[in-house]
mmCIF file of C-alpha atoms in Angstrom:
data_model
loop_
_atom_site.group_PDB
_atom_site.id
_atom_site.type_symbol
_atom_site.label_atom_id
_atom_site.label_comp_id
_atom_site.label_asym_id
_atom_site.label_seq_id
_atom_site.Cartn_x
_atom_site.Cartn_y
_atom_site.Cartn_z
ATOM 1 C CA MET A 258 109.391 155.944 223.153
ATOM 2 C CA GLN A 259 106.254 152.890 224.271
ATOM 3 C CA LYS A 260 106.649 154.356 227.225
ATOM 4 C CA ASN A 261 105.640 157.543 226.765
ATOM 5 C CA ARG A 262 103.072 156.400 224.663
ATOM 6 C CA CYS A 263 101.185 154.213 227.031
ATOM 7 C CA VAL A 264 102.075 157.757 229.284
ATOM 8 C CA LEU A 265 100.144 160.643 227.102
ATOM 9 C CA PHE A 266 97.330 157.870 226.481
ATOM 10 C CA LEU A 267 96.846 158.049 230.379
ATOM 11 C CA VAL A 268 96.525 161.432 230.638
ATOM 12 C CA LEU A 269 93.787 161.474 228.049
ATOM 13 C CA ALA A 270 91.754 159.047 229.690
ATOM 14 C CA ILE A 271 92.083 160.931 232.811
ATOM 15 C CA GLY A 272 90.659 163.200 231.116
ATOM 16 C CA MET A 273 88.290 162.950 229.277
ATOM 17 C CA SER A 274 86.816 160.140 232.177
ATOM 18 C CA LYS A 275 86.532 164.074 234.291
ATOM 19 C CA GLY A 276 85.134 165.654 231.052
ATOM 20 C CA VAL A 277 82.455 162.444 231.065
ATOM 21 C CA SER A 278 81.455 162.683 234.238
ATOM 22 C CA ALA A 279 81.256 166.766 234.499
ATOM 23 C CA SER A 280 79.057 166.580 231.748
ATOM 24 C CA PRO A 281 76.010 165.564 234.845
ATOM 25 C CA LYS A 282 76.165 168.956 236.503
ATOM 26 C CA GLN A 283 76.549 170.596 233.619
ATOM 27 C CA ASP A 284 73.426 169.581 232.107
ATOM 28 C CA SER A 285 71.782 169.840 236.423
ATOM 29 C CA LEU A 286 72.728 173.766 236.099
ATOM 30 C CA GLN A 287 71.287 173.678 232.673
ATOM 31 C CA ALA A 288 67.705 172.984 234.494
ATOM 32 C CA MET A 289 67.397 175.049 236.531
ATOM 33 C CA HIS A 290 66.849 178.100 235.011
ATOM 34 C CA LYS A 291 64.941 178.566 232.496
ATOM 35 C CA SER A 292 62.882 180.413 229.692
ATOM 36 C CA GLY A 293 60.388 181.602 227.933
ATOM 37 C CA VAL A 294 58.482 183.756 225.688
ATOM 38 C CA GLY A 295 54.676 184.799 225.574
ATOM 39 C CA LEU A 296 52.154 187.122 223.684
ATOM 40 C CA ILE A 297 50.249 189.634 225.975
ATOM 41 C CA LEU A 298 46.115 190.959 224.746
ATOM 42 C CA SER A 299 45.799 193.197 227.945
ATOM 43 C CA SER A 300 43.668 196.525 228.543
ATOM 44 C CA ASN A 301 46.878 198.422 228.361
ATOM 45 C CA GLY A 302 47.838 197.465 224.837
ATOM 46 C CA PHE A 303 48.605 194.306 222.521
ATOM 47 C CA GLY A 304 52.922 193.153 223.689
ATOM 48 C CA ALA A 305 54.888 190.712 224.162
ATOM 49 C CA GLU A 306 57.407 189.653 227.032
ATOM 50 C CA LEU A 307 60.824 187.642 227.446
ATOM 51 C CA ALA A 308 61.214 185.846 231.156
ATOM 52 C CA HIS A 309 64.366 183.905 233.138
ATOM 53 C CA THR A 310 64.408 182.253 236.351
ATOM 54 C CA VAL A 311 65.963 183.496 239.072
ATOM 55 C CA LEU A 312 66.019 181.186 241.275
ATOM 56 C CA LYS A 313 66.662 177.289 240.675
ATOM 57 C CA ASN A 314 63.134 176.045 242.460
ATOM 58 C CA GLY A 315 61.790 178.896 240.064
ATOM 59 C CA LYS A 316 59.422 180.788 242.281
ATOM 60 C CA LEU A 317 60.703 183.961 241.000
ATOM 61 C CA VAL A 318 60.723 184.411 237.210
ATOM 62 C CA PHE A 319 61.742 188.211 235.859
ATOM 63 C CA LYS A 320 60.483 189.492 232.882
ATOM 64 C CA LEU A 321 61.095 192.176 230.307
ATOM 65 C CA ASP A 322 57.842 193.205 229.195
ATOM 66 C CA GLY A 323 56.112 195.604 226.550
ATOM 67 C CA ASN A 324 52.264 196.284 224.011
ATOM 68 C CA TYR A 325 51.094 199.045 222.300
ATOM 69 C CA TYR A 326 48.046 200.251 221.263
ATOM 70 C CA ASN A 327 46.721 203.771 219.005
ATOM 71 C CA GLN A 328 43.837 204.728 217.659
ATOM 72 C CA ASN A 329 42.935 207.789 215.927
ATOM 73 C CA PHE A 330 40.129 209.495 215.353
ATOM 74 C CA THR A 331 39.742 211.801 212.281
ATOM 75 C CA ASN A 332 36.311 213.735 211.994
ATOM 76 C CA LYS A 333 34.749 211.993 214.833
ATOM 77 C CA ALA A 334 30.938 213.400 216.379
ATOM 78 C CA ALA A 335 30.715 214.476 219.245
ATOM 79 C CA ARG A 336 28.381 215.874 222.310
ATOM 80 C CA GLN A 337 30.155 218.679 224.386
ATOM 81 C CA ASN A 338 27.796 220.506 226.136
ATOM 82 C CA GLU A 339 25.246 220.332 224.212
ATOM 83 C CA THR A 340 26.772 221.462 220.942
ATOM 84 C CA ASP A 341 28.121 218.756 218.471
ATOM 85 C CA VAL A 342 31.429 218.901 217.892
ATOM 86 C CA LEU A 343 34.229 216.716 215.380
ATOM 87 C CA LEU A 344 37.502 215.691 217.287
ATOM 88 C CA ASN A 345 40.533 214.964 215.735
ATOM 89 C CA GLY A 346 43.665 213.385 217.306
ATOM 90 C CA PHE A 347 44.860 209.725 219.072
ATOM 91 C CA VAL A 348 44.903 207.661 222.100
ATOM 92 C CA LYS A 349 47.986 205.913 222.691
ATOM 93 C CA ARG A 350 48.225 202.506 225.303
ATOM 94 C CA GLY A 351 50.871 201.343 226.167
ATOM 95 C CA SER A 352 53.826 200.416 228.745
ATOM 96 C CA ILE A 353 57.905 199.440 228.711
ATOM 97 C CA GLY A 354 58.959 197.463 232.047
ATOM 98 C CA VAL A 355 60.224 194.989 233.687
ATOM 99 C CA LYS A 356 57.807 192.588 237.010
ATOM 100 C CA LEU A 357 59.253 190.318 239.081
ATOM 101 C CA ASP A 358 56.775 187.062 239.997
ATOM 102 C CA TYR A 359 57.151 185.767 242.544
ATOM 103 C CA HIS A 360 55.589 182.293 242.886
ATOM 104 C CA PRO A 361 54.547 180.985 246.969
ATOM 105 C CA PHE A 362 53.000 177.666 246.697
ATOM 106 C CA ARG A 363 53.341 175.095 244.392
ATOM 107 C CA ASN A 364 50.336 176.435 242.195
ATOM 108 C CA SER A 365 50.394 179.048 239.392
ATOM 109 C CA PHE A 366 49.239 181.736 241.800
ATOM 110 C CA LYS A 367 51.348 184.420 241.378
ATOM 111 C CA LEU A 368 52.317 187.561 242.895
ATOM 112 C CA SER A 369 53.540 190.711 240.810
ATOM 113 C CA ALA A 370 55.592 193.748 241.411
ATOM 114 C CA GLY A 371 57.609 195.785 239.006
ATOM 115 C CA PHE A 372 58.385 199.174 237.098
ATOM 116 C CA SER A 373 57.477 200.791 233.876
ATOM 117 C CA VAL A 374 57.590 204.131 231.443
ATOM 118 C CA LEU A 375 54.059 203.535 230.464
ATOM 119 C CA LEU A 376 52.645 205.517 226.788
ATOM 120 C CA ASN A 377 49.978 206.272 227.304
ATOM 121 C CA GLU A 378 49.251 209.484 225.176
ATOM 122 C CA VAL A 379 45.868 211.243 224.946
ATOM 123 C CA GLN A 380 45.678 214.108 221.852
ATOM 124 C CA TYR A 381 41.752 215.816 221.141
ATOM 125 C CA THR A 382 41.534 218.812 219.217
ATOM 126 C CA SER A 383 38.408 219.760 219.024
ATOM 127 C CA ILE A 384 35.829 222.061 216.152
ATOM 128 C CA LEU A 385 32.308 223.763 216.257
ATOM 129 C CA ARG A 386 31.042 220.900 213.546
ATOM 130 C CA ASP A 387 28.459 224.087 212.247
ATOM 131 C CA SER A 388 28.577 227.581 211.762
ATOM 132 C CA VAL A 389 27.025 229.958 214.735
ATOM 133 C CA GLU A 390 25.074 231.883 214.470
ATOM 134 C CA LEU A 391 24.219 235.526 215.473
ATOM 135 C CA GLY A 392 22.050 237.293 214.897
ATOM 136 C CA ASN A 393 23.352 238.287 211.013
ATOM 137 C CA ILE A 394 26.507 237.601 211.882
ATOM 138 C CA LYS A 395 26.730 234.099 211.120
ATOM 139 C CA ILE A 396 30.198 232.960 212.546
ATOM 140 C CA SER A 397 32.491 229.955 211.166
ATOM 141 C CA PRO A 398 33.639 227.197 213.211
ATOM 142 C CA GLU A 399 37.023 228.605 212.581
ATOM 143 C CA GLU A 400 36.652 231.560 213.826
ATOM 144 C CA VAL A 401 35.027 230.146 216.482
ATOM 145 C CA GLY A 402 38.709 228.504 217.405
ATOM 146 C CA THR A 403 39.734 224.920 218.855
ATOM 147 C CA LEU A 404 40.099 223.129 221.851
ATOM 148 C CA ASN A 405 43.200 221.562 222.786
ATOM 149 C CA TYR A 406 43.325 218.881 225.271
ATOM 150 C CA SER A 407 46.364 216.416 226.331
ATOM 151 C CA TYR A 408 47.148 213.933 228.712
ATOM 152 C CA SER A 409 49.850 211.131 229.204
ATOM 153 C CA LEU A 410 50.974 209.027 232.054
ATOM 154 C CA ASN A 411 54.431 209.187 234.760
ATOM 155 C CA PRO A 412 56.726 205.926 234.811
ATOM 156 C CA GLY A 413 54.823 204.105 237.823
ATOM 157 C CA PRO A 414 55.867 200.684 239.879
ATOM 158 C CA TYR A 415 53.580 197.930 239.010
ATOM 159 C CA PHE A 416 51.562 195.674 241.672
ATOM 160 C CA GLY A 417 49.223 192.378 241.154
ATOM 161 C CA ILE A 418 48.952 189.627 241.152
ATOM 162 C CA GLY A 419 47.759 186.081 238.831
ATOM 163 C CA PHE A 420 47.104 182.741 237.411
ATOM 164 C CA GLY A 421 50.463 181.644 235.148
ATOM 165 C CA ARG A 422 53.862 180.963 234.712
ATOM 166 C CA ALA A 423 55.292 182.838 232.378
ATOM 167 C CA ILE A 424 57.698 179.905 231.799
ATOM 168 C CA PRO A 425 55.092 176.849 231.810
ATOM 169 C CA GLU A 426 56.473 173.492 233.375
ATOM 170 C CA LYS A 427 54.538 171.792 229.747
ATOM 171 C CA ARG A 428 55.785 173.641 226.327
ATOM 172 C CA PHE A 429 52.524 176.405 226.117
ATOM 173 C CA GLY A 430 50.464 177.713 228.711
ATOM 174 C CA PHE A 431 48.556 180.754 229.920
ATOM 175 C CA SER A 432 48.456 183.231 232.400
ATOM 176 C CA LEU A 433 45.604 186.081 233.752
ATOM 177 C CA ASP A 434 47.252 188.916 235.789
ATOM 178 C CA LEU A 435 45.289 191.178 237.381
ATOM 179 C CA GLY A 436 47.073 195.034 239.055
ATOM 180 C CA VAL A 437 47.459 198.467 239.272
ATOM 181 C CA PHE A 438 50.198 200.787 237.695
ATOM 182 C CA TYR A 439 50.424 203.946 240.414
ATOM 183 C CA THR A 440 51.142 207.127 238.217
ATOM 184 C CA GLY A 441 50.110 210.370 240.050
ATOM 185 C CA ILE A 442 47.668 212.447 239.475
ATOM 186 C CA SER A 443 49.354 213.762 235.828
ATOM 187 C CA GLY A 444 45.666 216.258 235.185
ATOM 188 C CA LEU A 445 44.475 216.936 231.602
ATOM 189 C CA ASN A 446 45.758 219.783 229.690
ATOM 190 C CA VAL A 447 42.816 221.848 228.359
ATOM 191 C CA MET A 448 44.581 225.161 225.644
ATOM 192 C CA GLY A 449 41.889 226.420 223.496
ATOM 193 C CA THR A 450 42.740 229.206 220.555
ATOM 194 C CA ASN A 451 40.306 232.491 219.389
ATOM 195 C CA MET A 452 37.085 232.723 221.122
ATOM 196 C CA TYR A 453 38.814 229.994 223.451
ATOM 197 C CA ALA A 454 41.795 231.422 224.146
ATOM 198 C CA GLY A 455 40.527 232.601 227.657
ATOM 199 C CA ILE A 456 39.503 228.597 228.417
ATOM 200 C CA SER A 457 42.669 226.462 229.931
ATOM 201 C CA ASN A 458 42.149 223.127 231.493
ATOM 202 C CA ASN A 459 38.123 223.634 232.168
ATOM 203 C CA GLN A 460 37.507 219.761 233.800
ATOM 204 C CA THR A 461 33.737 220.435 232.805
ATOM 205 C CA LEU A 462 35.081 220.945 228.649
ATOM 206 C CA TRP A 463 36.147 217.159 228.155
ATOM 207 C CA PRO A 464 34.222 216.357 225.482
ATOM 208 C CA TYR A 465 34.306 212.227 224.997
ATOM 209 C CA TYR A 466 36.011 210.903 228.772
ATOM 210 C CA ASP A 467 34.969 210.626 232.166
ATOM 211 C CA PHE A 468 37.126 212.709 233.619
ATOM 212 C CA SER A 469 37.459 211.161 236.721
ATOM 213 C CA TYR A 470 39.457 208.883 234.752
ATOM 214 C CA PHE A 471 42.250 211.575 234.097
ATOM 215 C CA SER A 472 41.945 211.858 237.658
ATOM 216 C CA MET A 473 42.661 209.059 239.281
ATOM 217 C CA PRO A 474 46.132 207.944 240.762
ATOM 218 C CA ILE A 475 46.216 203.828 239.544
ATOM 219 C CA LEU A 476 45.578 202.538 236.546
ATOM 220 C CA PRO A 477 44.072 199.017 236.583
ATOM 221 C CA VAL A 478 45.158 196.715 233.992
ATOM 222 C CA ALA A 479 44.063 193.088 233.634
ATOM 223 C CA SER A 480 46.039 191.050 230.991
ATOM 224 C CA PHE A 481 46.239 187.553 229.243
ATOM 225 C CA GLY A 482 49.136 186.389 228.264
ATOM 226 C CA ILE A 483 49.676 182.807 226.046
ATOM 227 C CA ASN A 484 52.824 181.840 226.867
ATOM 228 C CA TYR A 485 55.995 179.256 225.111
ATOM 229 C CA ARG A 486 58.211 177.600 227.681
ATOM 230 C CA LEU A 487 62.659 177.743 225.443
ATOM 231 C CA GLY A 488 64.601 174.777 225.648
ATOM 232 C CA LYS A 489 64.540 171.005 226.874
ATOM 233 C CA LEU A 490 61.232 169.666 228.553
ATOM 234 C CA LYS A 491 62.104 168.015 231.298
#
């Protein structure tokens, strides 16, 4: 019995020694991969991101991000072809996507690439502010009709450069990104009702924005981030 106890004690001691010797290795493996979160303020909305290192040296970081902004308009006064009109509608900006940040040097400079579903959408209804008088005939804005505008962006790839790390070396950090989404030319849709029924996709009738903006195949984006590193520091 005493001999069996000695053998059992020896086996347990060997097992514990192996477990203790393996723990530093496990800790070092965990230290190779870090995660972080961030709050983002960009020209395409407000949002957040989640980041995780892909390479153990921290040069390649995977990010999942999303942002959103919505602005509604109700009876907003505007000028359309020298005519006073009222606009009702909304403008939405935003995106949901994935990106890879690559840090080629030891500093915070980075190259970024990814793909996003763009939430950008514009919808307006334009109606005359005042009635129209033709001789003795007075035509109300409702009788004249409305012009309906709609615009949205296709999903597209993202390419950019920046400074700052999504996973800071310290607990907190800042980041600045400049890039573009390639969306192709989606085009602006214009449809009319009543007396405007024959009008369709007339570029001169966009009342609030420069149409050339909507004919661009790219969407430039600038963003600023406040980043937080998760887990233990070195």
